[in-house]
Amino acid sequence: MGGTEGSSRVQWFKTNSSTLNGENELEAMSTSKVAKAFRIPLGAVGCYIVAKYTPMTPNGESGESVYVITERVVETLPPSLNFLSITGDYSEGGILTASYGYIGGQEGKSIYNWYLHEVENDMGTLIHEVSGLLQYRVTKDAIGKFISFQCIPVRDDGIVGEPRTCLGQERIRPGSPRLLALQIVGDAVEGTILSVEKNYWGGEEGDSVFRWFQTSSDGSQCEIRGASGSSYMPTVDDIGFFISVSCEPVRNDWARGPIVLSEQIGPIVAGPPTCQSLEFLGSIMEGQRLSFIASYIGGERGDCLHEWFRLKANGIKEKLSSDEFIDLTLDDVGRSIELVYTPIRKDGIKGNSRSIISDEISPADPVGLALVIPDCHQNQEIVPQKTYFGGQEGVGKYTWHRTKTNPNGLVLTDISSSSEDVVMCGQTFTYTPSLEDVGAYLVLQWLPTRVDGQSGKPLVAISSSAVIPAQMVMGIAAPPAVSSVHVKQLTSGIYSGEGEYSGGYEGSSLFSWYRETSDGTIILINGANYKTYEVTDADYNSRLLFG
């Protein structure tokens, strides 16, 4: 009250008394300020708070000060944090430091934990090694992840506050790739593997680049062509030289570090003649050519021995040859082949023999290589000439057809559907032509089959000429003949004459009907010249004869 208020001022005090007994018993906690808000300090805990208000007019005139005191003493806040942060280098090998502000009485032993997160909002994985520490040196397993720091405030009387977590601003970056150490391990002997031993640092290692070098006794150095791995086997060309390796560290994101060169090892000495590896080259199948690939070390190679053996069921080995290869035959099917290789150096020194044994030789797919039909004669058995390949031959499938037209030149994959006049006439390997086959061409379809039942592609053969009619002795053609002549009643009053004809194809055969009376007289019936005959009145009480 008193007109317009100017910059009235407030001053804060603390006191142990719950009543106001003058300003002499008050302990100032601030100077007189215009601001009316005040943050209670830790030192006011257990005391009463007193505010002194001095009213001011705009021209600076002050009124009488008034005081107000709290009803209760200041209580201690529960332990809490008013800020939490992480600062430092977010890269592998860097140091991160956590900072926080504590309120709520005297701080006791607050709890610190660091966590790794695949994504920002997951639960995270506790890093046990740095629990209780405010600093964390970033390790390799943190690369690509988020990091967080959690602080649980604890007061000196053991009261625990609410935990608070601060998440790092960015994912952890890998360090710059570099090598901390590089050396060659192994013996300086031809054929002995030399390996790189290194200590890589800087994130996840990618395809680091290796180069191997050959150094002569005069110090001249050249790169070994084709040697780009983390190991190298000295060859005969390295004998007498020193070997070294360089490595350019490469991170998995293709970041590169400085190249490091190792110390030399050597000079390389010759090893004993040795067959390092031996393997078959070719298909393990009947009809195929089997050779081999051998890897030799031990100085300059001489005339090495290679011997081929067939392993029989009784354990006996049959030597086949000493050539560079063998051709597998039917005799090898179901058996294994052994190759014995003896390395020999140019000076005649022999090394230990090395051998390999194949799997059982498998049969080739069944194939008909040739099929020929010889000349065909009526009533004479035909035995085709065939050539089979593909393991042990089983029971094949044979189908004979006859056709009036010459099918030469046609591709007869399915002879039965190639023409309307094609008729199947047999299903055995051999075939005896009948009268129906005379003048027709014979076609044989052969389905080659292995003993295990597997079949190959069909093969078709065609007779070179039509089936020839049956022949008599001395080359004279057989005359037409008839047998089994008989009469057959078709219906009441109608009869048919029947008979079996032989002697080539039947032409215009002659038919006759006769009437035999009761006294045995045979009378030719004029005009009855067909195979069928219809009874007339003149035939009653007589027998009918057919000829």
XYZ file of C-alpha atoms in Angstrom:
547
model
C 0.000 0.000 0.000
C 1.128 3.565 -0.544
C 0.797 4.422 -4.142
C 2.635 2.740 -6.939
C 5.148 0.098 -5.844
C 8.692 0.525 -6.985
C 11.626 -1.855 -6.594
C 10.665 -3.309 -3.222
C 13.397 -5.505 -1.769
C 13.532 -8.854 -0.001
C 16.225 -10.323 2.212
C 16.322 -13.928 3.499
C 17.399 -15.161 6.939
C 17.436 -18.349 8.962
C 16.823 -18.801 12.676
C 16.575 -21.591 15.196
C 13.602 -19.888 16.904
C 10.048 -20.329 15.818
C 9.225 -16.739 16.858
C 10.594 -13.414 15.749
C 12.585 -11.723 18.535
C 14.370 -9.091 16.555
C 16.806 -9.061 13.666
C 19.783 -9.707 15.963
C 18.819 -13.386 16.272
C 18.600 -13.816 12.502
C 21.407 -15.128 10.271
C 21.373 -13.601 6.826
C 21.430 -16.001 3.909
C 21.250 -13.362 1.167
C 21.603 -9.667 0.553
C 18.616 -7.425 -0.005
C 17.412 -8.061 -3.564
C 14.494 -7.181 -5.761
C 13.967 -10.839 -6.671
C 11.444 -12.498 -4.449
C 12.290 -16.160 -5.206
C 14.958 -17.939 -3.128
C 16.495 -21.424 -3.378
C 16.955 -22.857 0.083
C 20.567 -23.928 0.686
C 21.668 -27.101 2.428
C 22.791 -25.041 5.469
C 19.181 -24.023 6.213
C 18.117 -27.609 7.020
C 16.656 -27.717 10.553
C 16.127 -23.913 10.742
C 13.159 -21.611 10.184
C 13.242 -19.328 7.172
C 12.576 -15.624 7.632
C 11.807 -13.178 4.792
C 12.310 -9.421 5.336
C 10.200 -7.305 2.976
C 10.987 -3.596 2.529
C 8.388 -1.701 0.402
C 9.776 0.930 -2.024
C 8.145 3.650 -4.091
C 9.299 4.466 -7.599
C 11.230 7.529 -6.336
C 13.251 5.395 -3.891
C 11.333 6.136 -0.707
C 11.222 3.069 1.550
C 8.570 2.089 4.010
C 8.766 0.086 7.201
C 10.116 -3.429 6.779
C 7.964 -6.424 7.710
C 8.989 -9.990 8.501
C 7.414 -13.382 7.895
C 8.609 -16.718 9.271
C 7.894 -20.299 8.110
C 5.623 -22.443 10.176
C 8.053 -25.426 10.078
C 11.782 -25.880 9.989
C 13.395 -26.684 6.652
C 13.431 -30.417 5.939
C 16.059 -32.313 3.986
C 15.027 -33.147 0.389
C 15.230 -36.784 -0.728
C 18.531 -37.405 -2.536
C 18.270 -36.525 -6.223
C 20.228 -35.185 -9.160
C 19.670 -31.817 -10.715
C 21.840 -32.522 -13.788
C 23.748 -35.413 -15.414
C 26.039 -35.329 -18.463
C 28.698 -37.312 -20.375
C 31.675 -35.574 -21.973
C 34.722 -36.878 -23.832
C 35.800 -38.687 -27.005
C 33.172 -41.064 -28.441
C 35.720 -43.246 -30.250
C 37.551 -46.467 -29.504
C 40.306 -45.782 -26.964
C 38.785 -42.430 -25.981
C 37.868 -41.468 -22.392
C 34.315 -40.533 -21.408
C 33.650 -38.715 -18.117
C 30.318 -38.487 -16.308
C 29.352 -35.363 -14.317
C 26.309 -34.741 -12.120
C 24.815 -32.371 -9.532
C 23.617 -33.825 -6.243
C 20.938 -32.377 -3.910
C 19.216 -33.833 -0.868
C 21.442 -33.580 2.203
C 24.999 -34.774 2.446
C 25.900 -37.198 -0.343
C 26.919 -40.664 0.636
C 28.315 -43.375 -1.664
C 26.212 -42.896 -4.790
C 26.093 -45.772 -7.318
C 27.562 -45.403 -10.842
C 26.968 -47.763 -13.809
C 27.829 -47.628 -17.515
C 25.730 -49.401 -20.184
C 26.026 -50.290 -23.899
C 22.945 -50.022 -26.171
C 22.322 -51.453 -29.638
C 19.568 -48.854 -30.133
C 18.785 -45.755 -28.132
C 15.711 -47.037 -26.332
C 16.740 -50.578 -25.342
C 17.561 -51.708 -21.797
C 21.287 -51.810 -22.433
C 24.022 -54.183 -21.252
C 25.914 -53.426 -18.048
C 29.691 -52.885 -18.395
C 30.835 -54.591 -15.201
C 34.470 -53.521 -15.494
C 33.716 -49.815 -14.888
C 30.908 -50.045 -12.332
C 31.507 -47.453 -9.588
C 33.705 -45.267 -11.802
C 32.995 -41.861 -13.301
C 35.319 -42.492 -16.270
C 35.199 -45.113 -19.001
C 37.908 -45.872 -21.570
C 36.036 -46.971 -24.696
C 36.800 -50.567 -25.752
C 36.404 -52.379 -29.067
C 33.147 -54.102 -28.117
C 31.459 -50.690 -27.748
C 31.994 -49.734 -31.403
C 28.769 -48.926 -33.201
C 26.739 -48.792 -30.001
C 25.342 -46.050 -27.783
C 26.697 -45.638 -24.277
C 24.854 -44.402 -21.195
C 25.744 -43.516 -17.600
C 23.394 -44.122 -14.715
C 23.748 -42.525 -11.255
C 21.695 -43.578 -8.231
C 21.989 -40.805 -5.590
C 22.613 -42.038 -2.052
C 22.523 -39.760 1.039
C 25.027 -40.203 3.858
C 22.301 -41.758 6.008
C 21.758 -44.494 3.402
C 18.585 -43.072 1.856
C 18.518 -43.888 -1.888
C 17.042 -41.545 -4.460
C 15.623 -42.109 -7.898
C 18.176 -43.252 -10.489
C 18.882 -40.995 -13.431
C 20.416 -41.963 -16.786
C 22.219 -39.940 -19.422
C 22.543 -41.356 -22.964
C 25.576 -40.460 -25.056
C 25.001 -38.147 -28.002
C 26.371 -40.450 -30.712
C 27.391 -44.018 -31.436
C 30.919 -45.080 -30.549
C 33.273 -44.763 -33.535
C 36.120 -47.168 -34.272
C 39.669 -45.976 -33.814
C 42.011 -45.370 -36.730
C 43.388 -48.750 -37.886
C 47.013 -49.481 -37.028
C 49.321 -52.369 -36.209
C 50.877 -52.546 -32.777
C 53.121 -55.503 -33.727
C 54.007 -57.557 -36.842
C 56.284 -60.590 -37.210
C 56.706 -63.834 -39.187
C 56.494 -67.164 -37.349
C 57.645 -70.501 -38.770
C 60.794 -72.254 -39.981
C 62.789 -70.906 -42.929
C 62.470 -74.200 -44.840
C 61.011 -74.756 -48.300
C 57.513 -76.189 -48.028
C 57.011 -75.009 -44.450
C 54.187 -72.555 -43.891
C 55.196 -69.104 -42.691
C 52.432 -67.228 -40.881
C 51.869 -63.607 -39.958
C 51.501 -62.806 -36.283
C 50.169 -59.311 -35.723
C 48.417 -57.129 -33.174
C 45.701 -55.080 -34.873
C 43.996 -52.085 -33.283
C 41.248 -49.818 -34.598
C 37.739 -51.241 -34.809
C 36.819 -54.474 -36.526
C 39.562 -55.593 -38.882
C 38.583 -56.007 -42.507
C 40.665 -57.415 -45.352
C 44.090 -56.148 -44.406
C 46.543 -56.175 -47.307
C 49.620 -58.429 -47.137
C 52.624 -58.432 -49.462
C 55.506 -60.888 -49.226
C 59.017 -59.993 -50.325
C 62.110 -61.923 -51.331
C 65.448 -60.360 -50.461
C 68.785 -61.588 -51.791
C 72.073 -61.574 -49.888
C 73.096 -58.309 -51.611
C 69.995 -56.565 -50.245
C 67.969 -56.346 -53.461
C 64.293 -56.924 -52.790
C 61.377 -57.939 -54.992
C 57.753 -58.707 -54.296
C 56.672 -62.347 -54.543
C 53.983 -62.464 -57.205
C 50.692 -64.014 -56.089
C 51.612 -64.020 -52.386
C 48.902 -61.857 -50.805
C 47.608 -63.859 -47.867
C 48.379 -63.989 -44.168
C 50.545 -67.078 -44.724
C 53.097 -68.127 -47.316
C 54.818 -71.374 -48.196
C 58.363 -70.886 -49.566
C 58.999 -72.638 -52.889
C 62.111 -73.846 -54.632
C 62.529 -70.319 -56.059
C 62.963 -68.922 -52.524
C 65.889 -71.152 -51.573
C 68.833 -68.950 -50.494
C 66.698 -65.802 -50.097
C 65.335 -63.942 -47.063
C 61.571 -63.494 -46.676
C 59.673 -60.542 -45.176
C 56.063 -59.363 -45.185
C 54.286 -56.009 -45.124
C 50.807 -55.363 -43.849
C 48.488 -52.455 -44.514
C 45.794 -52.548 -41.803
C 42.280 -52.173 -43.186
C 39.158 -51.679 -41.102
C 35.917 -53.428 -42.079
C 34.612 -50.109 -43.458
C 37.706 -49.899 -45.759
C 39.510 -47.267 -43.661
C 43.260 -47.837 -44.013
C 46.169 -47.359 -41.675
C 49.947 -47.008 -42.152
C 51.866 -49.914 -43.751
C 54.196 -51.867 -41.441
C 57.112 -54.049 -42.648
C 58.250 -57.066 -40.629
C 61.784 -58.236 -39.954
C 63.274 -60.731 -42.406
C 63.440 -64.489 -41.855
C 65.889 -66.793 -43.606
C 67.736 -67.622 -45.707
C 65.303 -70.308 -46.931
C 66.818 -73.810 -47.157
C 65.616 -76.763 -49.292
C 63.342 -79.323 -47.665
C 63.231 -83.087 -48.286
C 61.387 -84.245 -51.429
C 57.748 -84.354 -50.419
C 54.388 -84.810 -52.079
C 52.312 -82.182 -50.327
C 49.019 -83.023 -51.950
C 47.737 -85.677 -54.321
C 44.315 -85.837 -55.895
C 42.582 -87.502 -58.807
C 41.660 -85.537 -61.892
C 38.715 -86.826 -63.865
C 35.444 -88.662 -63.351
C 35.394 -91.936 -61.376
C 33.270 -93.667 -64.006
C 33.650 -96.408 -66.571
C 34.892 -95.098 -69.909
C 36.501 -91.991 -68.394
C 40.190 -91.089 -68.297
C 41.628 -90.724 -64.789
C 44.774 -88.681 -64.180
C 46.140 -86.866 -61.138
C 47.518 -83.611 -59.756
C 50.500 -83.792 -57.392
C 52.074 -80.905 -55.490
C 55.842 -81.416 -55.100
C 58.315 -79.603 -52.848
C 61.889 -80.380 -51.840
C 64.340 -78.820 -54.247
C 64.321 -79.407 -57.982
C 61.985 -82.227 -58.981
C 63.353 -85.304 -60.706
C 61.588 -88.274 -62.353
C 58.925 -89.034 -59.756
C 57.196 -92.417 -59.757
C 53.442 -92.892 -60.124
C 51.907 -96.377 -60.119
C 48.256 -97.327 -60.699
C 46.662 -100.339 -58.982
C 43.258 -102.008 -59.135
C 42.052 -103.107 -55.705
C 40.232 -106.426 -55.769
C 37.687 -107.670 -53.256
C 40.125 -110.160 -51.730
C 42.578 -107.377 -50.880
C 44.967 -108.168 -53.729
C 46.332 -105.204 -55.700
C 46.733 -105.574 -59.446
C 49.211 -103.155 -61.010
C 47.768 -101.507 -64.095
C 50.397 -99.069 -65.367
C 52.955 -96.371 -64.569
C 51.575 -93.890 -67.083
C 50.331 -90.401 -66.396
C 46.727 -91.646 -66.684
C 44.525 -94.723 -66.997
C 41.323 -95.343 -68.945
C 38.648 -96.972 -66.783
C 37.022 -100.105 -68.224
C 34.253 -102.538 -67.305
C 36.807 -104.558 -65.301
C 37.190 -101.568 -62.939
C 33.457 -101.169 -62.237
C 32.656 -101.880 -58.582
C 36.327 -101.703 -57.611
C 38.621 -98.929 -56.398
C 41.759 -97.527 -57.987
C 44.871 -96.722 -55.944
C 47.587 -94.304 -57.057
C 50.982 -94.450 -55.346
C 53.181 -91.376 -55.904
C 56.871 -91.357 -54.891
C 58.578 -87.910 -54.957
C 62.165 -87.963 -56.254
C 64.550 -85.000 -56.262
C 66.788 -84.336 -59.254
C 69.794 -85.669 -57.346
C 68.006 -89.023 -56.907
C 66.937 -88.590 -53.294
C 63.560 -90.256 -52.725
C 60.902 -89.001 -50.360
C 58.074 -90.856 -48.678
C 55.456 -92.289 -51.008
C 51.948 -90.957 -50.858
C 48.863 -92.777 -52.053
C 45.196 -92.080 -52.621
C 42.342 -94.527 -53.181
C 39.315 -93.697 -55.260
C 35.713 -94.502 -54.512
C 34.280 -97.520 -56.264
C 34.244 -97.018 -60.007
C 30.660 -96.479 -61.065
C 29.267 -97.899 -64.293
C 28.594 -95.594 -67.198
C 25.053 -94.871 -68.285
C 23.741 -97.722 -70.448
C 24.202 -96.955 -74.132
C 23.533 -98.920 -77.283
C 26.501 -98.231 -79.535
C 25.402 -100.298 -82.550
C 22.387 -102.326 -83.684
C 22.180 -104.173 -87.038
C 19.415 -106.397 -88.485
C 20.795 -109.023 -90.915
C 18.950 -110.198 -94.058
C 15.390 -111.296 -93.251
C 13.797 -114.498 -94.627
C 10.382 -115.922 -93.948
C 10.422 -118.661 -91.285
C 14.153 -118.093 -90.503
C 15.097 -116.739 -87.062
C 16.729 -113.277 -87.048
C 19.542 -112.682 -84.518
C 20.395 -108.936 -84.415
C 23.981 -107.770 -83.992
C 24.369 -105.250 -81.142
C 27.115 -103.475 -79.187
C 26.426 -102.460 -75.562
C 28.336 -100.095 -73.214
C 27.639 -99.000 -69.634
C 28.371 -101.482 -66.840
C 27.099 -105.046 -66.791
C 24.310 -105.479 -69.316
C 20.947 -106.540 -67.964
C 17.765 -107.633 -69.734
C 16.973 -105.031 -72.340
C 13.637 -104.310 -73.947
C 13.182 -105.238 -77.605
C 10.247 -104.279 -79.821
C 9.867 -105.455 -83.433
C 7.663 -103.625 -85.964
C 6.905 -104.152 -89.613
C 6.057 -101.503 -92.170
C 5.236 -101.683 -95.862
C 7.144 -98.493 -96.638
C 10.903 -98.124 -96.362
C 11.516 -95.893 -93.288
C 15.177 -95.177 -94.107
C 16.175 -91.590 -93.451
C 13.518 -91.016 -90.812
C 14.406 -90.193 -87.221
C 12.476 -92.940 -85.471
C 12.542 -92.118 -81.780
C 9.127 -93.714 -81.370
C 8.654 -96.090 -84.301
C 5.150 -97.096 -83.162
C 3.781 -93.594 -83.781
C 5.772 -92.699 -86.901
C 3.270 -94.090 -89.424
C -0.176 -95.637 -89.599
C 1.072 -98.780 -91.351
C 3.582 -99.611 -88.613
C 2.519 -102.728 -86.720
C 4.204 -104.255 -83.677
C 5.035 -107.904 -84.313
C 7.405 -109.075 -81.534
C 8.963 -108.308 -78.154
C 11.967 -110.640 -77.882
C 15.604 -110.255 -78.870
C 15.269 -112.690 -81.777
C 12.395 -112.812 -84.256
C 11.174 -115.258 -86.894
C 9.349 -113.548 -89.801
C 5.991 -115.002 -90.747
C 3.974 -114.795 -93.930
C 2.536 -111.458 -92.787
C 6.063 -109.999 -92.771
C 6.902 -110.984 -96.357
C 7.516 -107.868 -98.448
C 7.600 -105.632 -95.348
C 10.560 -103.941 -93.699
C 11.387 -104.890 -90.108
C 12.268 -102.270 -87.513
C 13.822 -103.177 -84.143
C 13.786 -100.764 -81.212
C 16.244 -101.667 -78.439
C 16.152 -100.090 -74.983
C 19.610 -100.825 -73.507
C 19.331 -101.706 -69.810
C 21.994 -102.104 -67.126
C 21.918 -105.019 -64.692
C 20.621 -102.679 -61.950
C 17.575 -101.820 -64.073
C 18.647 -98.388 -65.309
C 17.842 -97.836 -68.965
C 19.455 -95.647 -71.590
C 18.119 -94.041 -74.738
C 16.429 -96.385 -77.243
C 18.306 -97.362 -80.394
C 16.455 -98.189 -83.647
C 17.651 -100.418 -86.500
C 15.921 -100.979 -89.883
C 16.321 -104.014 -92.116
C 18.234 -103.249 -95.282
C 15.579 -104.950 -97.448
C 12.062 -106.307 -97.165
C 11.450 -109.808 -95.785
C 12.082 -112.439 -98.480
C 9.517 -115.256 -98.932
C 10.485 -118.768 -97.763
C 12.923 -120.618 -100.090
C 13.225 -124.322 -100.935
C 16.399 -126.344 -101.081
C 18.749 -125.622 -103.987
C 17.396 -122.068 -104.255
C 14.082 -122.980 -105.933
C 11.116 -121.005 -104.678
C 8.490 -123.010 -102.809
C 5.110 -123.434 -104.695
C 1.912 -122.187 -103.037
C 0.263 -124.811 -100.844
C -2.827 -125.110 -98.691
C -3.561 -127.187 -95.606
C -6.283 -127.659 -93.010
C -9.076 -127.186 -95.568
C -12.477 -127.327 -93.895
C -16.065 -126.021 -94.136
C -17.564 -123.699 -91.580
C -21.276 -122.889 -91.247
C -21.877 -119.157 -90.978
C -25.680 -119.069 -90.732
C -28.519 -121.399 -91.623
C -27.998 -122.311 -95.258
C -24.737 -120.368 -95.736
C -21.284 -122.014 -95.477
C -17.692 -120.765 -95.734
C -14.666 -122.629 -96.982
C -11.470 -122.207 -94.905
C -7.795 -123.194 -95.271
C -4.200 -122.258 -94.337
C -2.152 -120.884 -97.245
C 1.684 -120.988 -97.513
C 4.166 -120.055 -100.184
C 4.490 -116.291 -100.234
C 1.609 -113.907 -100.505
C -1.645 -115.472 -101.681
C -2.832 -114.407 -105.042
C -6.227 -115.090 -106.758
C -6.659 -118.615 -105.451
C -9.402 -120.772 -107.089
C -12.349 -122.053 -105.045
C -14.776 -124.857 -105.948
C -17.842 -126.395 -104.313
C -19.006 -130.008 -104.923
C -22.145 -131.944 -104.190
C -21.728 -135.564 -103.013
C -24.863 -137.687 -103.488
C -25.938 -140.603 -101.306
C -24.378 -143.119 -103.679
C -20.963 -141.389 -103.478
C -21.114 -139.510 -106.746
C -19.286 -136.113 -106.604
C -20.741 -133.429 -108.839
C -19.123 -129.999 -109.474
C -21.525 -127.200 -108.716
C -21.252 -124.814 -111.599
C -20.851 -121.123 -110.710
C -19.862 -121.813 -107.077
C -16.428 -120.130 -107.300
C -16.327 -118.206 -104.033
C -15.302 -118.988 -100.480
C -18.925 -118.806 -99.374
C -21.832 -120.872 -100.661
C -25.594 -120.657 -100.130
C -27.494 -123.958 -100.163
C -30.070 -124.569 -102.917
C -32.894 -127.095 -103.254
C -30.645 -129.350 -105.321
C -28.308 -129.798 -102.371
C -30.804 -131.506 -100.058
C -29.938 -135.093 -99.161
C -26.333 -134.397 -100.360
C -23.033 -133.501 -98.715
C -21.146 -130.277 -99.637
C -17.433 -130.421 -100.416
C -15.083 -127.412 -100.628
C -11.831 -127.262 -102.596
